[in-house]
Short mmCIF file of C-alpha atoms and ligand atoms in Angstrom, two decimals:
data_model
loop_
_atom_site.label_atom_id
_atom_site.label_comp_id
_atom_site.label_asym_id
_atom_site.label_seq_id
_atom_site.Cartn_x
_atom_site.Cartn_y
_atom_site.Cartn_z
CA MET J 282 88.81 82.66 103.78
CA LYS J 283 90.72 86.24 103.52
CA PHE J 284 91.51 87.29 100.61
CA THR J 285 94.92 88.91 101.56
CA ILE J 286 96.62 92.39 99.52
CA THR J 287 100.02 94.10 100.99
CA THR J 288 101.44 96.85 99.11
CA PRO J 289 105.26 96.80 99.72
CA LEU J 290 105.93 98.63 103.34
CA TYR J 291 107.88 101.85 101.90
CA TYR J 292 110.89 103.48 103.46
CA VAL J 293 110.48 106.35 105.34
CA ASN J 294 113.26 108.09 103.87
CA ASP J 295 110.84 110.37 102.37
CA LYS J 296 107.39 111.07 102.05
CA PRO J 297 105.38 108.96 98.92
CA HIS J 298 105.83 109.67 95.43
CA LEU J 299 103.83 108.85 92.73
CA GLY J 300 105.62 105.49 92.65
CA SER J 301 104.05 104.41 95.89
CA LEU J 302 100.55 105.86 95.41
CA TYR J 303 100.62 104.05 92.42
CA THR J 304 100.98 100.56 93.74
CA THR J 305 98.93 101.71 96.66
CA ILE J 306 96.37 102.90 94.57
CA VAL J 307 96.78 99.45 92.20
CA CYS J 308 96.10 97.75 95.59
CA ASP J 309 93.04 99.50 96.79
CA ALA J 310 91.35 99.34 93.29
CA ILE J 311 91.84 95.18 93.93
CA ALA J 312 90.71 95.59 96.91
CA ARG J 313 87.42 97.53 96.71
CA TYR J 314 86.77 94.76 93.64
CA LYS J 315 87.19 91.87 95.88
CA ARG J 316 84.98 93.19 98.42
CA LEU J 317 82.35 93.81 95.50
CA LEU J 318 82.55 90.45 95.20
CA GLY J 319 81.88 89.42 99.40
CA GLU J 320 85.25 88.31 99.80
CA ASP J 321 86.93 89.03 102.80
CA VAL J 322 89.68 91.24 102.17
CA LEU J 323 92.82 92.18 104.13
CA PHE J 324 94.17 94.69 102.57
CA ILE J 325 97.91 95.23 104.30
CA THR J 326 100.23 98.35 103.95
CA GLY J 327 102.55 100.28 106.01
CA VAL J 328 106.10 101.68 106.13
CA ASP J 329 109.94 99.92 106.83
CA GLU J 330 111.81 102.03 108.82
CA HIS J 331 115.14 100.31 109.65
CA GLY J 332 118.55 100.12 108.64
CA LEU J 333 121.11 102.80 107.27
CA LYS J 334 119.09 104.44 104.32
CA ILE J 335 117.65 105.86 107.70
CA GLN J 336 119.45 106.45 109.75
CA ARG J 337 121.54 108.35 108.22
CA LYS J 338 118.38 110.45 107.03
CA ALA J 339 117.68 110.85 109.94
CA LYS J 340 121.79 112.41 111.20
CA GLU J 341 121.04 114.37 107.87
CA ARG J 342 118.01 115.98 109.56
CA LYS J 343 119.56 116.19 113.08
CA VAL J 344 116.29 114.08 114.04
CA THR J 345 116.50 110.90 115.95
CA PRO J 346 115.64 108.11 114.25
CA GLN J 347 112.33 107.27 115.94
CA SER J 348 110.72 111.45 115.89
CA HIS J 349 111.94 111.06 112.13
CA CYS J 350 110.30 107.38 111.44
CA ASP J 351 107.29 108.75 113.30
CA GLU J 352 106.65 111.94 111.17
CA ILE J 353 107.32 110.06 107.91
CA SER J 354 105.49 107.19 108.31
CA ASP J 355 102.24 109.87 109.68
CA SER J 356 102.39 111.62 106.48
CA PHE J 357 102.21 108.09 104.43
CA ILE J 358 98.85 107.68 107.05
CA GLU J 359 97.54 110.96 105.92
CA ASN J 360 98.59 110.64 102.59
CA TRP J 361 96.72 107.12 102.04
CA LYS J 362 93.88 108.41 103.75
CA LYS J 363 93.47 111.80 101.43
CA TRP J 364 93.82 109.38 98.99
CA GLU J 365 90.92 107.69 100.22
CA ILE J 366 92.85 104.19 100.27
CA SER J 367 91.02 100.75 101.75
CA PHE J 368 93.37 99.86 104.20
CA ASP J 369 92.74 97.15 106.11
CA SER J 370 96.13 97.22 108.60
CA PHE J 371 99.14 100.08 108.32
CA ILE J 372 102.10 97.97 110.14
CA ARG J 373 105.04 99.82 110.96
CA THR J 374 108.58 98.01 111.51
CA THR J 375 109.39 99.55 114.57
CA SER J 376 105.94 98.78 116.43
CA SER J 377 107.07 96.62 119.21
CA HIS J 378 104.51 93.43 118.18
CA HIS J 379 106.49 93.56 114.62
CA GLU J 380 109.90 92.90 116.83
CA ASN J 381 108.38 90.23 118.72
CA ILE J 382 107.08 88.59 115.45
CA VAL J 383 110.71 89.01 114.18
CA ASN J 384 111.90 87.01 117.39
CA GLU J 385 109.91 84.71 117.11
CA PHE J 386 110.51 83.77 113.42
CA PHE J 387 114.31 84.51 113.65
CA ASN J 388 114.17 80.89 116.48
CA LYS J 389 111.81 79.03 113.93
CA VAL J 390 115.23 79.63 111.56
CA ILE J 391 117.64 78.79 114.03
CA ASP J 392 115.40 75.59 114.52
CA SER J 393 116.05 74.81 111.09
CA ASN J 394 119.40 74.99 110.93
CA ASP J 395 119.70 77.41 108.47
CA ILE J 396 121.63 80.40 110.73
CA TYR J 397 124.97 80.55 110.40
CA MET J 398 127.69 83.55 111.42
CA GLY J 399 130.13 84.08 108.33
CA VAL J 400 132.10 86.86 106.57
CA GLN J 401 130.12 88.94 103.95
CA LYS J 402 132.51 91.09 101.70
CA GLY J 403 131.18 92.52 98.97
CA TRP J 404 129.47 96.29 98.02
CA TYR J 405 126.79 97.54 99.36
CA CYS J 406 124.23 100.02 98.45
CA VAL J 407 122.67 101.70 100.73
CA GLY J 408 119.70 103.42 98.88
CA CYS J 409 118.49 99.74 97.73
CA GLU J 410 120.02 97.95 101.31
CA GLU J 411 121.55 95.49 98.86
CA PHE J 412 125.25 93.81 98.61
CA LYS J 413 125.61 94.20 94.26
CA ASP J 414 127.27 91.58 92.07
CA ASN J 415 129.59 93.34 91.00
CA PRO J 416 133.04 91.75 89.02
CA GLU J 417 135.08 94.11 89.03
CA ASN J 418 135.36 95.44 92.83
CA SER J 419 135.99 98.88 91.85
CA ALA J 420 134.78 102.02 94.61
CA SER J 421 134.10 103.76 91.73
CA THR J 422 130.95 101.89 90.78
CA GLN J 423 127.68 102.88 91.41
CA CYS J 424 124.50 101.28 91.76
CA PRO J 425 122.91 101.23 88.56
CA ILE J 426 119.02 102.67 89.94
CA HIS J 427 120.91 104.97 92.75
CA LYS J 428 123.25 106.32 90.80
CA LYS J 429 125.34 106.58 93.76
CA ASN J 430 128.82 104.68 94.84
CA LEU J 431 128.70 101.72 96.12
CA GLU J 432 130.21 101.09 100.07
CA TRP J 433 132.65 98.08 100.68
CA ARG J 434 131.82 95.80 103.35
CA ASP J 435 133.86 93.50 105.00
CA GLU J 436 132.21 92.04 108.45
CA GLU J 437 131.18 89.29 110.18
CA ASN J 438 127.67 89.06 109.43
CA LEU J 439 124.65 85.93 110.56
CA PHE J 440 123.67 84.38 107.68
CA PHE J 441 120.73 82.24 106.38
CA ARG J 442 121.32 79.31 104.44
CA LEU J 443 119.70 80.20 101.02
CA SER J 444 121.10 77.28 98.88
CA LYS J 445 119.34 74.75 101.24
CA TYR J 446 116.36 76.02 99.58
CA GLN J 447 117.30 76.23 96.01
CA LYS J 448 114.58 73.14 94.50
CA GLN J 449 111.94 74.44 96.59
CA ILE J 450 112.13 77.48 94.97
CA GLU J 451 113.08 76.42 91.45
CA ASN J 452 109.53 74.36 92.11
CA ILE J 453 107.48 77.39 93.69
CA ILE J 454 108.74 79.98 91.10
CA ASN J 455 108.06 76.73 88.43
CA GLN J 456 104.33 77.28 89.01
CA GLU J 457 101.98 79.06 86.58
CA ASP J 458 100.69 81.90 88.19
CA PHE J 459 103.49 82.37 90.97
CA ILE J 460 105.83 85.01 89.51
CA GLU J 461 103.58 88.15 87.02
CA PRO J 462 103.81 89.28 84.88
CA LYS J 463 104.73 86.02 82.96
CA GLU J 464 107.62 87.82 80.95
CA ARG J 465 109.21 89.07 84.20
CA ARG J 466 109.88 84.85 85.30
CA ASN J 467 112.86 84.84 83.15
CA GLU J 468 114.36 87.32 85.14
CA ILE J 469 114.11 85.31 87.96
CA THR J 470 114.22 81.81 86.52
CA ASN J 471 117.56 83.33 85.28
CA PHE J 472 119.05 84.38 88.98
CA VAL J 473 117.41 81.27 89.93
CA SER J 474 119.50 78.74 87.41
CA ARG J 475 122.81 80.28 88.27
CA GLY J 476 122.85 78.78 92.24
CA LEU J 477 121.09 80.14 94.93
CA LYS J 478 123.83 82.18 97.23
CA ASP J 479 123.16 82.81 101.57
CA PHE J 480 122.51 85.77 102.44
CA SER J 481 123.34 87.88 105.53
CA ILE J 482 120.02 88.78 107.54
CA SER J 483 122.29 91.02 110.02
CA ARG J 484 124.33 93.91 109.90
CA THR J 485 127.59 95.04 113.13
CA ASN J 486 127.53 98.66 113.38
CA LEU J 487 123.78 99.49 112.65
CA ASP J 488 122.30 100.87 115.83
CA TRP J 489 118.97 101.81 114.31
CA GLY J 490 117.55 98.20 113.54
CA ILE J 491 116.04 95.13 115.99
CA LYS J 492 118.81 94.01 117.76
CA VAL J 493 118.97 89.74 116.84
CA PRO J 494 118.69 87.89 120.37
CA LYS J 495 122.22 86.43 121.85
CA TYR J 496 124.09 88.19 119.76
CA ASN J 497 124.30 91.73 120.78
CA SER J 498 126.19 93.77 118.42
CA HIS J 499 124.23 92.43 115.35
CA THR J 500 120.88 94.10 114.19
CA PHE J 501 118.63 91.93 111.79
CA TYR J 502 119.36 92.97 108.32
CA VAL J 503 116.76 95.34 106.98
CA TRP J 504 114.93 93.32 104.59
CA PHE J 505 114.92 90.45 106.82
CA ASP J 506 112.71 92.36 109.29
CA ALA J 507 110.65 94.50 106.43
CA LEU J 508 109.43 91.17 104.90
CA LEU J 509 107.97 89.76 108.39
CA GLY J 510 106.23 93.32 108.50
CA TYR J 511 103.68 91.68 106.17
CA ILE J 512 102.64 88.90 108.82
CA SER J 513 103.26 91.63 111.90
CA ALA J 514 100.44 93.66 109.97
CA ILE J 515 98.00 91.01 110.30
CA SER J 516 98.64 90.94 113.96
CA LYS J 517 97.18 92.95 116.51
CA GLU J 518 99.18 95.38 118.81
CA GLU J 519 97.29 95.09 121.73
CA THR J 520 96.66 91.92 122.13
CA ASN J 521 100.36 90.78 121.63
CA ASN J 522 99.48 88.43 119.14
CA THR J 523 102.14 85.00 118.63
CA LEU J 524 103.31 83.92 114.75
CA ASN J 525 100.76 81.26 114.98
CA ASP J 526 97.91 83.73 115.96
CA SER J 527 98.72 85.90 113.07
CA LEU J 528 99.50 83.41 111.08
CA ASN J 529 95.43 81.92 110.79
CA ARG J 530 94.22 85.15 110.62
CA GLY J 531 95.24 85.42 106.72
CA TRP J 532 98.03 83.71 105.86
CA PRO J 533 99.67 83.27 102.78
CA ALA J 534 98.89 86.17 101.53
CA ASN J 535 97.15 85.74 97.87
CA ILE J 536 99.08 88.50 96.10
CA HIS J 537 102.20 91.01 96.94
CA ILE J 538 102.14 93.75 94.66
CA ILE J 539 105.50 95.36 94.28
CA GLY J 540 107.82 97.28 91.59
CA LYS J 541 109.68 95.23 89.68
CA ASP J 542 112.94 96.28 91.27
CA ILE J 543 112.63 94.39 94.09
CA LEU J 544 111.34 90.86 92.17
CA ARG J 545 113.83 88.96 93.89
CA PHE J 546 113.31 89.75 97.26
CA HIS J 547 109.68 88.37 96.98
CA ALA J 548 109.95 85.84 95.21
CA VAL J 549 113.03 84.09 96.44
CA TYR J 550 114.22 85.40 99.44
CA TRP J 551 111.26 85.52 101.44
CA PRO J 552 109.44 82.04 100.38
CA ALA J 553 112.73 79.90 101.26
CA MET J 554 112.86 82.16 104.84
CA LEU J 555 109.29 80.96 104.87
CA LEU J 556 109.39 77.34 104.09
CA SER J 557 112.29 77.58 106.75
CA ALA J 558 110.34 78.40 108.94
CA GLY J 559 107.78 75.92 108.12
CA ILE J 560 105.36 78.74 106.87
CA THR J 561 103.20 78.83 103.53
CA PRO J 562 104.86 81.01 101.11
CA PRO J 563 102.52 84.20 99.63
CA LYS J 564 100.59 82.60 96.45
CA LYS J 565 101.23 85.27 93.89
CA VAL J 566 104.00 88.35 93.15
CA PHE J 567 103.33 90.87 91.03
CA GLY J 568 106.35 93.19 89.88
CA HIS J 569 104.58 95.69 88.44
CA GLY J 570 106.72 98.66 85.87
CA PHE J 571 107.98 101.34 86.54
CA LEU J 572 106.54 105.57 86.14
CA THR J 573 108.47 107.72 84.52
CA ARG J 574 107.27 111.45 83.62
CA GLU J 575 107.43 113.34 80.48
CA GLY J 576 109.51 110.17 78.92
CA GLN J 577 112.48 110.87 82.64
CA LYS J 578 113.40 108.80 85.87
CA MET J 579 111.86 111.09 87.91
CA GLY J 580 114.25 111.87 90.62
CA LYS J 581 114.88 114.16 93.44
CA SER J 582 118.44 115.55 91.42
CA LEU J 583 116.51 115.74 87.90
CA GLY J 584 114.32 118.21 90.28
CA ASN J 585 111.63 116.43 88.18
CA VAL J 586 109.58 114.37 91.17
CA LEU J 587 105.93 114.74 90.93
CA ASP J 588 104.34 115.14 94.01
CA PRO J 589 101.00 113.15 95.37
CA ASP J 590 99.90 116.51 96.89
CA LEU J 591 100.16 118.63 94.25
CA LEU J 592 98.64 116.22 92.19
CA LEU J 593 95.52 115.86 94.41
CA SER J 594 94.70 119.88 94.89
CA ARG J 595 95.27 120.10 90.87
CA TYR J 596 93.45 117.12 89.88
CA GLY J 597 91.74 115.31 92.81
CA ASN J 598 91.05 111.87 93.59
CA ASP J 599 89.28 110.35 90.59
CA PRO J 600 91.60 112.19 87.32
CA VAL J 601 94.86 110.29 89.13
CA ARG J 602 93.30 107.34 89.39
CA TRP J 603 91.67 106.58 85.99
CA PHE J 604 95.33 107.37 85.17
CA LEU J 605 97.27 105.41 86.74
CA LEU J 606 94.88 102.72 86.97
CA LYS J 607 93.81 102.73 82.69
CA ASP J 608 96.61 104.16 81.19
CA ILE J 609 99.26 102.19 82.51
CA SER J 610 98.71 98.00 81.80
CA LEU J 611 99.88 96.79 84.87
CA GLY J 612 103.32 95.06 84.88
CA ASN J 613 104.52 97.30 81.95
CA ASP J 614 106.41 100.69 82.23
CA GLY J 615 104.12 104.00 82.62
CA ASP J 616 105.22 107.49 81.90
CA PHE J 617 103.21 110.63 83.24
CA GLN J 618 102.81 113.26 80.30
CA ASN J 619 100.50 116.30 81.46
CA LYS J 620 99.21 117.11 78.15
CA ARG J 621 97.98 113.05 77.85
CA PHE J 622 96.91 113.15 80.86
CA VAL J 623 94.22 116.16 80.50
CA ASP J 624 93.37 115.18 77.14
CA ILE J 625 92.55 111.85 78.63
CA ILE J 626 90.28 112.90 81.84
CA ASN J 627 88.52 115.39 79.23
CA ASN J 628 87.64 112.66 76.31
CA ASP J 629 87.30 109.90 78.92
CA LEU J 630 85.50 110.85 82.15
CA ALA J 631 84.32 114.80 81.31
CA ASN J 632 83.15 114.31 78.20
CA THR J 633 82.29 110.67 76.87
CA ILE J 634 81.18 109.09 80.61
CA GLY J 635 80.16 112.55 82.37
CA ASN J 636 78.45 114.07 79.25
CA LEU J 637 76.74 111.65 78.84
CA LEU J 638 74.93 111.71 82.82
CA ASN J 639 74.39 115.10 82.13
CA ARG J 640 72.68 115.01 79.20
CA SER J 641 70.29 112.16 79.48
CA ALA J 642 69.40 113.14 83.05
CA SER J 643 68.52 116.67 81.55
CA MET J 644 66.71 115.21 78.95
CA SER J 645 64.79 113.12 81.33
CA ARG J 646 64.36 115.83 83.43
CA LYS J 647 63.16 117.99 81.23
CA TRP J 648 59.98 115.35 79.64
CA PHE J 649 59.30 113.59 82.26
CA LYS J 650 58.48 115.49 84.96
CA ASN J 651 62.19 115.63 86.93
CA LYS J 652 61.99 112.01 86.87
CA THR J 653 62.89 108.76 84.99
CA PRO J 654 60.53 108.11 82.31
CA PHE J 655 57.67 105.68 82.28
CA LEU J 656 57.50 103.22 79.86
CA ASP J 657 56.00 99.72 79.15
CA ASN J 658 58.97 97.75 76.96
CA LYS J 659 61.50 99.39 78.70
CA ILE J 660 64.86 96.66 76.97
CA ASP J 661 66.92 97.37 74.20
CA VAL J 662 67.80 93.74 73.30
CA ASN J 663 71.21 95.45 71.56
CA ILE J 664 71.52 97.52 74.57
CA ASN J 665 72.04 94.53 77.29
CA GLU J 666 73.68 92.31 75.30
CA PHE J 667 76.79 95.09 74.69
CA ALA J 668 76.24 95.50 78.48
CA ASN J 669 76.48 91.92 79.07
CA LYS J 670 79.08 91.32 77.21
CA THR J 671 81.28 94.30 79.08
CA ILE J 672 80.72 92.89 81.89
CA ASN J 673 81.34 89.71 81.65
CA LYS J 674 84.97 91.70 79.78
CA TYR J 675 85.42 93.57 82.74
CA PHE J 676 85.47 90.79 85.32
CA SER J 677 87.29 88.28 83.33
CA TYR J 678 89.99 91.37 82.92
CA PHE J 679 89.75 92.34 86.35
CA ASP J 680 90.62 88.81 87.75
CA LYS J 681 93.71 88.96 86.10
CA TYR J 682 94.73 91.90 87.67
CA LYS J 683 94.62 93.90 83.78
CA ILE J 684 92.95 96.70 85.53
CA ASP J 685 93.45 99.38 82.30
CA LEU J 686 91.49 96.66 79.98
CA ALA J 687 88.06 96.57 82.11
CA ALA J 688 88.17 100.31 82.55
CA ASN J 689 88.49 100.17 79.06
CA GLU J 690 85.54 98.25 78.69
CA ILE J 691 83.97 100.42 79.98
CA LEU J 692 84.91 103.84 78.22
CA ASN J 693 83.77 101.50 75.33
CA PHE J 694 80.47 101.08 76.72
CA ALA J 695 80.04 105.06 77.32
CA ILE J 696 81.22 105.49 73.50
CA TYR J 697 78.98 102.87 71.69
CA ILE J 698 76.13 104.86 74.44
CA ASN J 699 76.90 108.00 72.83
CA LEU J 700 76.88 106.59 69.34
CA TYR J 701 73.55 105.35 70.26
CA LEU J 702 71.90 108.57 71.39
CA ASN J 703 73.60 110.82 68.74
CA GLU J 704 72.41 108.12 65.48
CA ASN J 705 68.29 108.33 67.54
CA GLU J 706 68.37 111.90 68.34
CA PRO J 707 65.42 112.03 71.04
CA TRP J 708 66.02 115.54 70.67
CA THR J 709 64.07 115.68 67.32
CA LEU J 710 62.11 112.99 67.97
CA ILE J 711 60.62 114.87 71.35
CA LYS J 712 59.17 117.37 68.98
CA GLU J 713 56.55 114.92 67.38
CA GLU J 714 53.62 113.79 69.81
CA GLU J 715 53.66 110.06 68.25
CA ASN J 716 56.75 109.41 68.97
CA ILE J 717 57.40 109.91 72.82
CA GLU J 718 57.17 106.25 73.50
CA GLN J 719 60.62 105.83 71.57
CA VAL J 720 61.64 108.92 73.13
CA LYS J 721 61.12 107.36 76.47
CA PHE J 722 62.50 103.63 75.03
CA ILE J 723 65.97 105.68 74.32
CA ILE J 724 66.59 107.88 77.45
CA TYR J 725 65.29 104.97 79.76
CA ASN J 726 68.49 102.68 78.20
CA VAL J 727 70.62 105.51 78.18
CA LEU J 728 70.37 106.55 81.64
CA GLU J 729 70.60 102.29 82.60
CA SER J 730 73.75 102.25 80.53
CA CYS J 731 74.74 105.24 82.53
CA ARG J 732 73.78 103.32 85.84
CA VAL J 733 75.69 100.60 84.76
CA ILE J 734 78.39 102.57 83.65
CA GLY J 735 78.56 103.83 87.31
CA LEU J 736 78.28 100.84 89.15
CA LEU J 737 81.35 99.20 87.11
CA LEU J 738 83.46 102.45 88.29
CA LYS J 739 82.54 101.60 91.79
CA PRO J 740 86.16 100.04 92.35
CA ILE J 741 88.26 102.09 90.24
CA LEU J 742 87.18 105.62 91.04
CA PRO J 743 85.16 105.12 94.13
CA THR J 744 83.92 108.76 94.24
CA LEU J 745 82.94 109.90 90.90
CA SER J 746 80.86 106.32 90.85
CA GLU J 747 79.31 107.72 93.81
CA LYS J 748 78.27 111.12 91.95
CA ILE J 749 76.79 108.95 89.40
CA LEU J 750 74.67 106.81 91.13
CA MET J 751 73.15 109.49 93.62
CA GLN J 752 72.74 111.56 89.90
CA LEU J 753 70.48 108.59 88.91
CA GLY J 754 69.27 108.53 91.87
CA GLU J 755 70.44 104.82 92.85
CA ARG J 756 71.88 103.85 96.42
CA ASP J 757 74.00 101.42 97.66
CA ALA J 758 70.93 99.49 99.63
CA ASP J 759 68.85 98.80 96.69
CA HIS J 760 68.62 95.64 94.73
CA GLY J 761 71.10 94.02 97.17
CA SER J 762 74.81 93.09 95.73
CA TRP J 763 77.13 94.49 93.74
CA ARG J 764 76.95 91.82 91.31
CA ASN J 765 73.39 91.94 91.48
CA ARG J 766 72.78 95.67 90.84
CA LEU J 767 74.81 94.60 87.62
CA ASN J 768 71.86 92.95 85.95
CA TRP J 769 70.30 94.56 83.40
CA GLY J 770 66.69 96.93 83.22
CA LEU J 771 66.75 97.54 87.27
CA LEU J 772 66.11 101.59 87.11
CA PRO J 773 63.06 102.52 88.49
CA LEU J 774 60.71 103.99 86.72
CA GLU J 775 59.08 107.35 87.43
CA ALA J 776 61.73 107.61 89.83
CA GLU J 777 63.16 111.17 90.91
CA LEU J 778 65.75 112.79 89.29
CA PRO J 779 67.89 115.17 90.79
CA LYS J 780 69.21 118.14 89.24
CA PRO J 781 72.07 117.66 87.20
CA LYS J 782 75.76 118.77 88.66
CA PRO J 783 79.14 118.18 86.83
CA ILE J 784 80.62 115.05 87.85
CA ILE J 785 83.91 116.08 86.51
CA GLU J 786 85.72 119.40 85.81
CA LYS J 787 87.26 120.09 82.71
CA LEU J 788 91.50 120.05 83.33
CA GLU J 789 93.62 123.45 81.23
CA TYR J 790 96.37 122.57 80.12
CA GLU J 791 99.57 123.75 82.00
N1 LIG C 915 111.37 99.64 102.31
C1 LIG C 915 111.19 98.53 100.47
C2 LIG C 915 110.27 97.57 100.57
C3 LIG C 915 110.01 96.83 101.50
S1 LIG C 915 108.63 95.56 101.48
C4 LIG C 915 108.96 94.52 102.62
C5 LIG C 915 111.31 99.12 99.13
N2 LIG C 915 110.47 100.47 99.94
S2 LIG C 915 110.68 101.56 98.61
O1 LIG C 915 110.09 103.01 99.47
O2 LIG C 915 111.76 102.05 97.94
O3 LIG C 915 110.15 101.18 97.72
C6 LIG C 915 108.65 101.26 97.29
C7 LIG C 915 108.17 100.82 96.15
O4 LIG C 915 108.16 101.99 95.42
C8 LIG C 915 108.55 99.42 95.10
O5 LIG C 915 107.62 98.57 95.08
C9 LIG C 915 109.42 100.01 93.74
O6 LIG C 915 109.30 99.28 93.07
C10 LIG C 915 108.38 101.68 93.80
N3 LIG C 915 109.14 102.31 93.35
C11 LIG C 915 109.89 103.34 93.77
N4 LIG C 915 110.39 103.73 92.56
C12 LIG C 915 109.16 103.64 91.55
C13 LIG C 915 108.50 104.59 89.78
N5 LIG C 915 109.32 105.47 89.91
N6 LIG C 915 107.43 104.01 89.25
C14 LIG C 915 106.71 103.12 90.27
N7 LIG C 915 106.62 102.63 91.35
C15 LIG C 915 108.73 102.59 91.98
O7 LIG C 915 111.84 99.13 98.39
#
């Protein structure tokens, strides 16, 4: 059984920003966690390339839509590689196998008698690619998200019979685990309880999109096309898979992780479209919060957009991942503050974790011939118990996608071990020959704790985790599965310890 997880398919109006980086890093941590547990993971990401917004952007840049899309799509792939995102499939909605899936899907929806021709009148936000409920019908009305004027539309469109699925959608959204976090469920329940209205799934006068079969002047509405990207992402380009083949390779998705602004599309429109085509809806839709910078919404016009490239070159992968995963509770809004960022990285990663490893490995090398100590009774029951509790809580949080709390468990364990080291002062004890066994005991247990910390960090900070484990001479192949390696007391006795190198640089305020 596959575990299928998706990011949204990002619009290619621009290269990745902090918001897209955030969702992608969250999905990466979850995908890595599931793989470490031995699950067969399918991690899907990609880009949403059609629609008026992209067509206009290309025109503004005086390039063809296709070359614009090629360029930005490449920059997404490049970016995700630089950030070591472990995606399994990257879907572009301009690929031909995606078009095949869209057409095949559309035919199924027609067969269910869910498509009809109608007239769509209303105010449209090109930024959202969405009609807005707007009672005043005033041209000056702006989109609350994009702060741009809405555009009036009055055109013949193909409609999807969403209203037919009222009851079934109610049942789906009432399932305990379908919409998370729970607080976001109300917003969707309210929307659905007002009565679902059919929505238009085609546009006329728009070239940049997939042509609707048999309706030459129509292209598919970008959301209808894009949502299906989750399914074409499963198909294999080379073999030109049909819808059914793709569905057998990892559908339904276990979780779509998206921002709160696009929850309605994923929790209402998408399941209804799938039901119409006789396909099982996804199991869960998780709507995360929005990121601000120093308390302010980020935007080009405000000139305060945080560029992921800059973050990567200035701070590196691990610090940014730690901040996004540990400081922001998935589901809540988060704020990127430079001072807080620097403080957290220096306290948590450089001082609490990095220093602990560095000084304990150095002491062991100094006192035990560059090795871990040799001793008979190696297990400190209290530390062992604390570690087990940490591990259990970590698993239970991670399983509920509470990654911040899982990360905090690691940190609390490291704080506890620092305290243990400081209270026991092996550097004083070593001065008396008779204390040698006690010193070995302390050092062994601290190093073993560092090993467990390194292992627990694996899905969250893959690079830093690797550095910690290498510093302890632990290799991936040692002791079998990740879960097994977390058993206490597996650090080998009298094993060579490489020369310690700082695993993380301290950051300076800007
Ligand atoms: N193309 C659609 C998704 C189609 S999925 C089949 C889309 N793309 S987007 O590029 O505009 O947005 C992608 C994601 O970025 C959304 O989940 C959105 O919520 C998220 N974010 C955009 N700005 C954000 C922040 N400032 N903070 C966090 N996430 C934000 O919508």
